[in-house]
XYZ file of C-alpha atoms in Angstrom:
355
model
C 12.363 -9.860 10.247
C 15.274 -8.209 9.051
C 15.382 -4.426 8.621
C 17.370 -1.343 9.710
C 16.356 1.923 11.334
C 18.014 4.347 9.136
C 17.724 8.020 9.428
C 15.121 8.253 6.794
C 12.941 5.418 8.418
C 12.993 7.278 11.945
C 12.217 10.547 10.170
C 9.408 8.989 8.283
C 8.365 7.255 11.085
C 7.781 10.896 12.761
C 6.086 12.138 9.858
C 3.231 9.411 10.366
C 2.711 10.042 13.718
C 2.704 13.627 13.186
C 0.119 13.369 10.792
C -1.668 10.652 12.975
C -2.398 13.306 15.367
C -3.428 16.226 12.991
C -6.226 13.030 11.849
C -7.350 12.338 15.505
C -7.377 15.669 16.620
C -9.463 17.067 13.422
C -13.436 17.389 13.441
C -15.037 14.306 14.035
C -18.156 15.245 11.336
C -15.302 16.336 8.822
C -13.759 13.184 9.225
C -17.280 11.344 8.926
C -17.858 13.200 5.603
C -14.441 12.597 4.559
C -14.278 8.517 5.199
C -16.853 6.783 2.967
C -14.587 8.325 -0.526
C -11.856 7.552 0.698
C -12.663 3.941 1.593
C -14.210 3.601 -2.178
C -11.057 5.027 -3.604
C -8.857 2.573 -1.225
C -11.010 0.278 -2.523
C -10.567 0.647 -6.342
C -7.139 1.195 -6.518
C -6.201 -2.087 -4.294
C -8.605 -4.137 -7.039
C -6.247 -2.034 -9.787
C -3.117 -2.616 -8.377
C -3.988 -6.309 -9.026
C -4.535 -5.847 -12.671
C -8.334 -5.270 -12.270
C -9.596 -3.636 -15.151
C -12.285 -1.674 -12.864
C -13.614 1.608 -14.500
C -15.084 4.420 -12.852
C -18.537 3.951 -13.927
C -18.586 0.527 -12.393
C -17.346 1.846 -8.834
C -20.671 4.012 -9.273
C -22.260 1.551 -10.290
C -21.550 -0.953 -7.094
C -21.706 2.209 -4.688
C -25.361 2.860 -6.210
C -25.904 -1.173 -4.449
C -25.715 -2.448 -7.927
C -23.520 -5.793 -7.721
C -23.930 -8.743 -10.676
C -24.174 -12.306 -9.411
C -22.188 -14.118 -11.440
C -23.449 -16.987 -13.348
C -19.934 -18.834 -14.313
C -18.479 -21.119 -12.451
C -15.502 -20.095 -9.743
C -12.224 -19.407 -11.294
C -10.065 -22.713 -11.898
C -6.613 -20.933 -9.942
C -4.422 -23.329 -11.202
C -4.013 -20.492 -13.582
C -3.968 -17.940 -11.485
C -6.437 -14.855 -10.110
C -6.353 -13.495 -13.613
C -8.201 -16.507 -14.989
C -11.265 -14.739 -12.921
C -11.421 -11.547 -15.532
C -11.667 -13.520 -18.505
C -14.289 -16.066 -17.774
C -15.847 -17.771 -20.981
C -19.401 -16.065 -20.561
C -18.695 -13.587 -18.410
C -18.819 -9.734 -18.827
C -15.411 -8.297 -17.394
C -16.715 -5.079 -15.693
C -19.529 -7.643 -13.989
C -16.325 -9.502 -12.906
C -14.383 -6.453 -11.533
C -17.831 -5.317 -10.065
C -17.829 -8.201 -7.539
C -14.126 -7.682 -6.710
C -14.923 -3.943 -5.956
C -18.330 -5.022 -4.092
C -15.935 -7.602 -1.902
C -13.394 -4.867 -0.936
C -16.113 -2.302 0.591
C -17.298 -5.689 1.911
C -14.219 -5.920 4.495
C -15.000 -2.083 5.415
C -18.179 -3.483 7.306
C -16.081 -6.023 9.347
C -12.774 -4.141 9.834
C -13.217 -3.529 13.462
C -14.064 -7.039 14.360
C -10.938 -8.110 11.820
C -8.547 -5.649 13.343
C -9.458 -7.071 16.894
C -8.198 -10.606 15.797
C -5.142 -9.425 13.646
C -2.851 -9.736 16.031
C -4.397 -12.358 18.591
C -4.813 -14.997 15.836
C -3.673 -13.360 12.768
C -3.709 -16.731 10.581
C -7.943 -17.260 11.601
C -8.044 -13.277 10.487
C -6.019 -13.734 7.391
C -8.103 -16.484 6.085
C -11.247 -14.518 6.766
C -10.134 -11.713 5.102
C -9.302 -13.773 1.746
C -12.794 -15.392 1.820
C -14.426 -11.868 1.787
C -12.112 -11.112 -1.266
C -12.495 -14.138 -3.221
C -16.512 -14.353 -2.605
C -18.210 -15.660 -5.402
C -15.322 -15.189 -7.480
C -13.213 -18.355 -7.255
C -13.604 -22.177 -6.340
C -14.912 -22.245 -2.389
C -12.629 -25.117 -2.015
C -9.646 -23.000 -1.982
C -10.170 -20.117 -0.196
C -8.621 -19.849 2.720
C -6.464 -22.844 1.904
C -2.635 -22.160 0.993
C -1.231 -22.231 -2.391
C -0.402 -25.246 -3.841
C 0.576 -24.494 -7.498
C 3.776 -22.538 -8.796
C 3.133 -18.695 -8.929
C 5.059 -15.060 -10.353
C 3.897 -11.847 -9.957
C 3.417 -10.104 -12.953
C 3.576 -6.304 -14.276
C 0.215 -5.694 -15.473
C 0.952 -3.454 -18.394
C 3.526 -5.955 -20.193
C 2.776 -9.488 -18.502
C 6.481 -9.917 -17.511
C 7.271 -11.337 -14.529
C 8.713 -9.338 -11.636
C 9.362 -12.065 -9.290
C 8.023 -15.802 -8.829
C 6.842 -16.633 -5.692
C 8.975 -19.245 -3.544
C 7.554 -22.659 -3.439
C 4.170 -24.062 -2.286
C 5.536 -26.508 0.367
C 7.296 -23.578 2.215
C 3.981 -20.955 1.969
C 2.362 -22.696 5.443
C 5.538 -22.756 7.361
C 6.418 -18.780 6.343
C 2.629 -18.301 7.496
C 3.410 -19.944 10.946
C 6.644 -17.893 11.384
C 4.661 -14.906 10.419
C 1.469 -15.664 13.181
C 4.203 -16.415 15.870
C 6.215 -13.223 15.032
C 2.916 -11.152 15.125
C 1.652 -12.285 18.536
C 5.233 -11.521 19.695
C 6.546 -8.117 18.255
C 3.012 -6.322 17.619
C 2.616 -4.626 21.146
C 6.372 -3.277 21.048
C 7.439 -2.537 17.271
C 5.748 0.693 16.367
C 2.278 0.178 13.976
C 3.922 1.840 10.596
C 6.821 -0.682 11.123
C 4.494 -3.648 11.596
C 2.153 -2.860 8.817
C 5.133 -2.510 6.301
C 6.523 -5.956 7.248
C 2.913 -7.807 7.416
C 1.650 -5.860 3.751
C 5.651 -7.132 2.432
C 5.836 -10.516 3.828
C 2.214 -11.307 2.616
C 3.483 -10.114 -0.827
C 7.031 -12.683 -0.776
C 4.701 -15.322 0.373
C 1.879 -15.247 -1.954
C 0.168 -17.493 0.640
C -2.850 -18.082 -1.324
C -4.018 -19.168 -5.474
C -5.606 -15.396 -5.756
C -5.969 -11.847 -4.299
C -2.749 -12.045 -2.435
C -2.381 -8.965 -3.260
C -5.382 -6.986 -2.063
C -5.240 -9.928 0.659
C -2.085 -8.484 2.187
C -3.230 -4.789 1.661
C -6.119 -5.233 3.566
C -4.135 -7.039 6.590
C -1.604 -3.734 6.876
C -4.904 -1.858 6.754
C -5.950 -4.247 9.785
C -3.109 -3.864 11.916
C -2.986 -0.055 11.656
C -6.780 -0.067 12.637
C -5.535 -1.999 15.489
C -3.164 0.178 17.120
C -5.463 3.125 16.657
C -3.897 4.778 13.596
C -6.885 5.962 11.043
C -9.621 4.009 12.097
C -12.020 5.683 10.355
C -10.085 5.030 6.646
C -9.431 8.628 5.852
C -5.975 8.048 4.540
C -5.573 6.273 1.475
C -2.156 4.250 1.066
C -3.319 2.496 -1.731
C -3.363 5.993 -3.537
C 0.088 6.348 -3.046
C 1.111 2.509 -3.978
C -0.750 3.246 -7.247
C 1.646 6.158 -8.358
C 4.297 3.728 -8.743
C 2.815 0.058 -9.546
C 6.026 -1.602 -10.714
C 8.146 0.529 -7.996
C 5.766 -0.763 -5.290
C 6.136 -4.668 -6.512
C 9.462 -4.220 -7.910
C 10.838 -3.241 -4.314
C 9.271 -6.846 -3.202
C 11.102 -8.250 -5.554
C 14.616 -6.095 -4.616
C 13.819 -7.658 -1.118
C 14.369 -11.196 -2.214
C 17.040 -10.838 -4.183
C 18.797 -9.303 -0.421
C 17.623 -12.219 1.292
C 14.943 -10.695 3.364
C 16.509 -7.197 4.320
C 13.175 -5.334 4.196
C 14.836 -1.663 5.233
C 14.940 -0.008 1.629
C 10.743 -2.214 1.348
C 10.280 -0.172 5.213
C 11.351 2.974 3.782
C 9.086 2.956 0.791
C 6.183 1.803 2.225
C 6.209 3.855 5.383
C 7.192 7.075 2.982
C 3.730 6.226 1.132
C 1.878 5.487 4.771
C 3.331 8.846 6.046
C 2.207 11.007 2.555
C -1.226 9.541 2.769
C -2.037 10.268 6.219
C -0.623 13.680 5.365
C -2.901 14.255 2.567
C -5.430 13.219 5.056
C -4.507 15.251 7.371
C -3.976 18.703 4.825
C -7.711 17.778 3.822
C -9.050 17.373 7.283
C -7.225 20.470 8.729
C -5.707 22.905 5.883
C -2.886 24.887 6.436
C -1.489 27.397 4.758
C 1.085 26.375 2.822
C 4.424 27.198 4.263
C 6.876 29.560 2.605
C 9.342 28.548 0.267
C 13.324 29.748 0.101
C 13.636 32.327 -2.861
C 17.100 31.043 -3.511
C 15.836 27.421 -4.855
C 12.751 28.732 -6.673
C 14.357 28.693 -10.229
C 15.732 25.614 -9.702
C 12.667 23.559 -9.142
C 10.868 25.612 -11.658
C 13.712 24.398 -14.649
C 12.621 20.746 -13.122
C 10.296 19.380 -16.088
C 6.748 17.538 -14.958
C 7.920 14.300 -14.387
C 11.450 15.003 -14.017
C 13.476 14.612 -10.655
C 16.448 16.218 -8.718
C 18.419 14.640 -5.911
C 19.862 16.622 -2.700
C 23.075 16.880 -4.359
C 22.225 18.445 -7.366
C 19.927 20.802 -5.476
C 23.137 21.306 -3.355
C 25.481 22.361 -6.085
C 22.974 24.585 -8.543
C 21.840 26.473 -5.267
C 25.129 26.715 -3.503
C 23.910 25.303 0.063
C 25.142 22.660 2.289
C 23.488 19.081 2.111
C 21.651 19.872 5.386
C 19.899 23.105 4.081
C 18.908 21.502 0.652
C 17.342 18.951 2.312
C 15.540 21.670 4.312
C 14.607 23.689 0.910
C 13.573 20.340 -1.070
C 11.329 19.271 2.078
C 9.499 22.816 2.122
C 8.742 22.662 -1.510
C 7.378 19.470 -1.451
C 4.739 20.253 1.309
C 4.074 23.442 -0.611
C 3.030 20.598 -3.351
C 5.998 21.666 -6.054
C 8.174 18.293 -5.349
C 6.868 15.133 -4.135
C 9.829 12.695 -2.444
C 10.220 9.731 -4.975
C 9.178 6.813 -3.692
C 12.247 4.287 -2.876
C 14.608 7.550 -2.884
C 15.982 7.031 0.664
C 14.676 10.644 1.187
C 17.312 12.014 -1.382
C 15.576 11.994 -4.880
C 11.715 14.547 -5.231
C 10.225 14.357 -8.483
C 8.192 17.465 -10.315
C 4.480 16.317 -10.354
C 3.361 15.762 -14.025
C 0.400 18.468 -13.041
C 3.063 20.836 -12.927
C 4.434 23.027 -15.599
């Protein structure tokens, strides 16, 4: 697969690894205590980053082992997976329940799973689309690739971000995809492979639903199978959800450059690396490190929400490129910036929290 190791990449690259350690190396018990949340919230946001209307109360609800059986029939996906939320029948929140109930399903069998990812990744990938679709759509289908016309829509507007390419080619990109996982798994690092599995499952849409939680679970897989966060700690999915249209959009930016997945690499390896960090902060805090007096009113004029690049830094504070990149990386560890997602590194953002 096509992609570049830019600066940024290698440095972000570091960061997970970094943080990788700080998670392995951190109190077993804390990370014990730590892991079932984190799974549920992993688990919530993937359903929402679908379009599933999943409240809070419901993710209690399913955690306190209360999950519906629904009495509809399956989903007819000629329509799509969002055909499943509006049923005739059917109450919506019992709907989402099940799709939340299936997610912390595939935390039960993620070992086994992450042991077959990359020795038979298409048996795994089917197998990890029958847990998500359980009960929810037509048996028939699941595990079987897409045969109808799909786009990927933003949820918020209904407008389509990309369509996916066309059914005949879905199990040949599948087959490319097995072969190139048996092959480059044991020497392309883990971050790298999960980014190009979790991207490639997105372009491919292989299946009539839950492609998308589909190929979130499967970078979850092969991280789990090289070691990094086993116990689930680190939630990516948190990260994805800051920037829903970003996080698709950026699939859809890939296909209009043919395939070059470096600026798709740099995003979601930049979300991979700030999760495990936030694991990591939570597991082991530090104190948080000191921050250069001469940038302080310049972040502070930054509005909540608003963003400033390494240039602009550069100029207002009167430093060279390399020591505003220094200033803007201390002040988003301290928590004052966080790097914008798809930025290339160069672009932090003022969290909204802030004032």
């Amino acid at each position: 697969m096509q992609f570049t190791y830019s600066h940024h990449l290698v440095q972000l690259v570091a960061r997970a690894e970094a943080a990788t350690t700080r998670i392995a190396g951190a109190d077993p018990d804390r990370r014990a205590r730590l892991a079932p949340a984190a799974r549920g919230e992993a688990a919530a946001c993937s359903a929402r980053l679908d379009g599933s209307p999943l409240t809070d109360e419901t993710v209690a609800r399913v955690d306190a082992g209360d999950v519906p059986v629904l009495d509809g029939p399956p989903a007819d996906l000629g329509t799509g997976w969002a055909r499943a939320l509006r049923l005739e029948g059917m109450e919506t929140q019992d709907v989402a329940a099940v799709e939340y109930a299936n997610l912390r399903t595939l935390d039960a069998v993620e070992a086994e799973l992450a042991s077959r990812i990359v020795t038979e990744p298409l048996t795994a990938l089917r197998d990890v689309h029958g847990i998500v679709c359980e009960g929810l759509v037509d048996p028939a289908v699941i595990g079987a690739p897409r045969r109808t016309e799909q786009a990927v829509h933003d949820g918020a507007q209904g407008m389509v971000i990309y369509h996916a390419p066309a059914p005949d080619t879905v199990e040949p990109a599948l087959a490319d995809l097995d072969e190139w996982l048996r092959r480059r798994t044991l020497v392309q690092h883990p971050a790298i492979t999960a980014g190009l599995v979790h991207g490639r499952l997105l372009e491919i849409q292989p299946f009539e639903a839950g492609n998308g939680r589909v190929a979130r679970a499967c970078a979850r897989l092969v991280l789990v199978a090289a070691g990094v966060d086993p116990q689930g700690v680190a939630v990516l999915e948190r990260q994805l959800m800051a920037d829903p249209t970003g996080y698709y959009g950026e699939v859809a930016a890939t296909v209009r450059r043919r395939g070059d997945r470096s600026r798709w690499l740099e995003r979601h390896t930049g979300a991979l690396a700030r999760a495990l960090e936030a694991a990591a902060d939570a597991l082991d805090p530090r104190p948080r490190p000191a921050l250069p007096d001469r940038g302080r009113a310049v972040v502070a004029a930054v509005p909540a929400g608003g963003r400033i690049n390494l240039r602009e830094y550069a100029r207002d504070v009167g430093v060279d490129l390399r020591d505003a990149r220094a200033d803007l990386v201390a002040f988003a560890r301290a928590g004052e910036l966080v790097e914008a997602a798809g930025g290339g590194g160069l672009t932090f953002e003022r969290p909204r929290s802030m004032a």
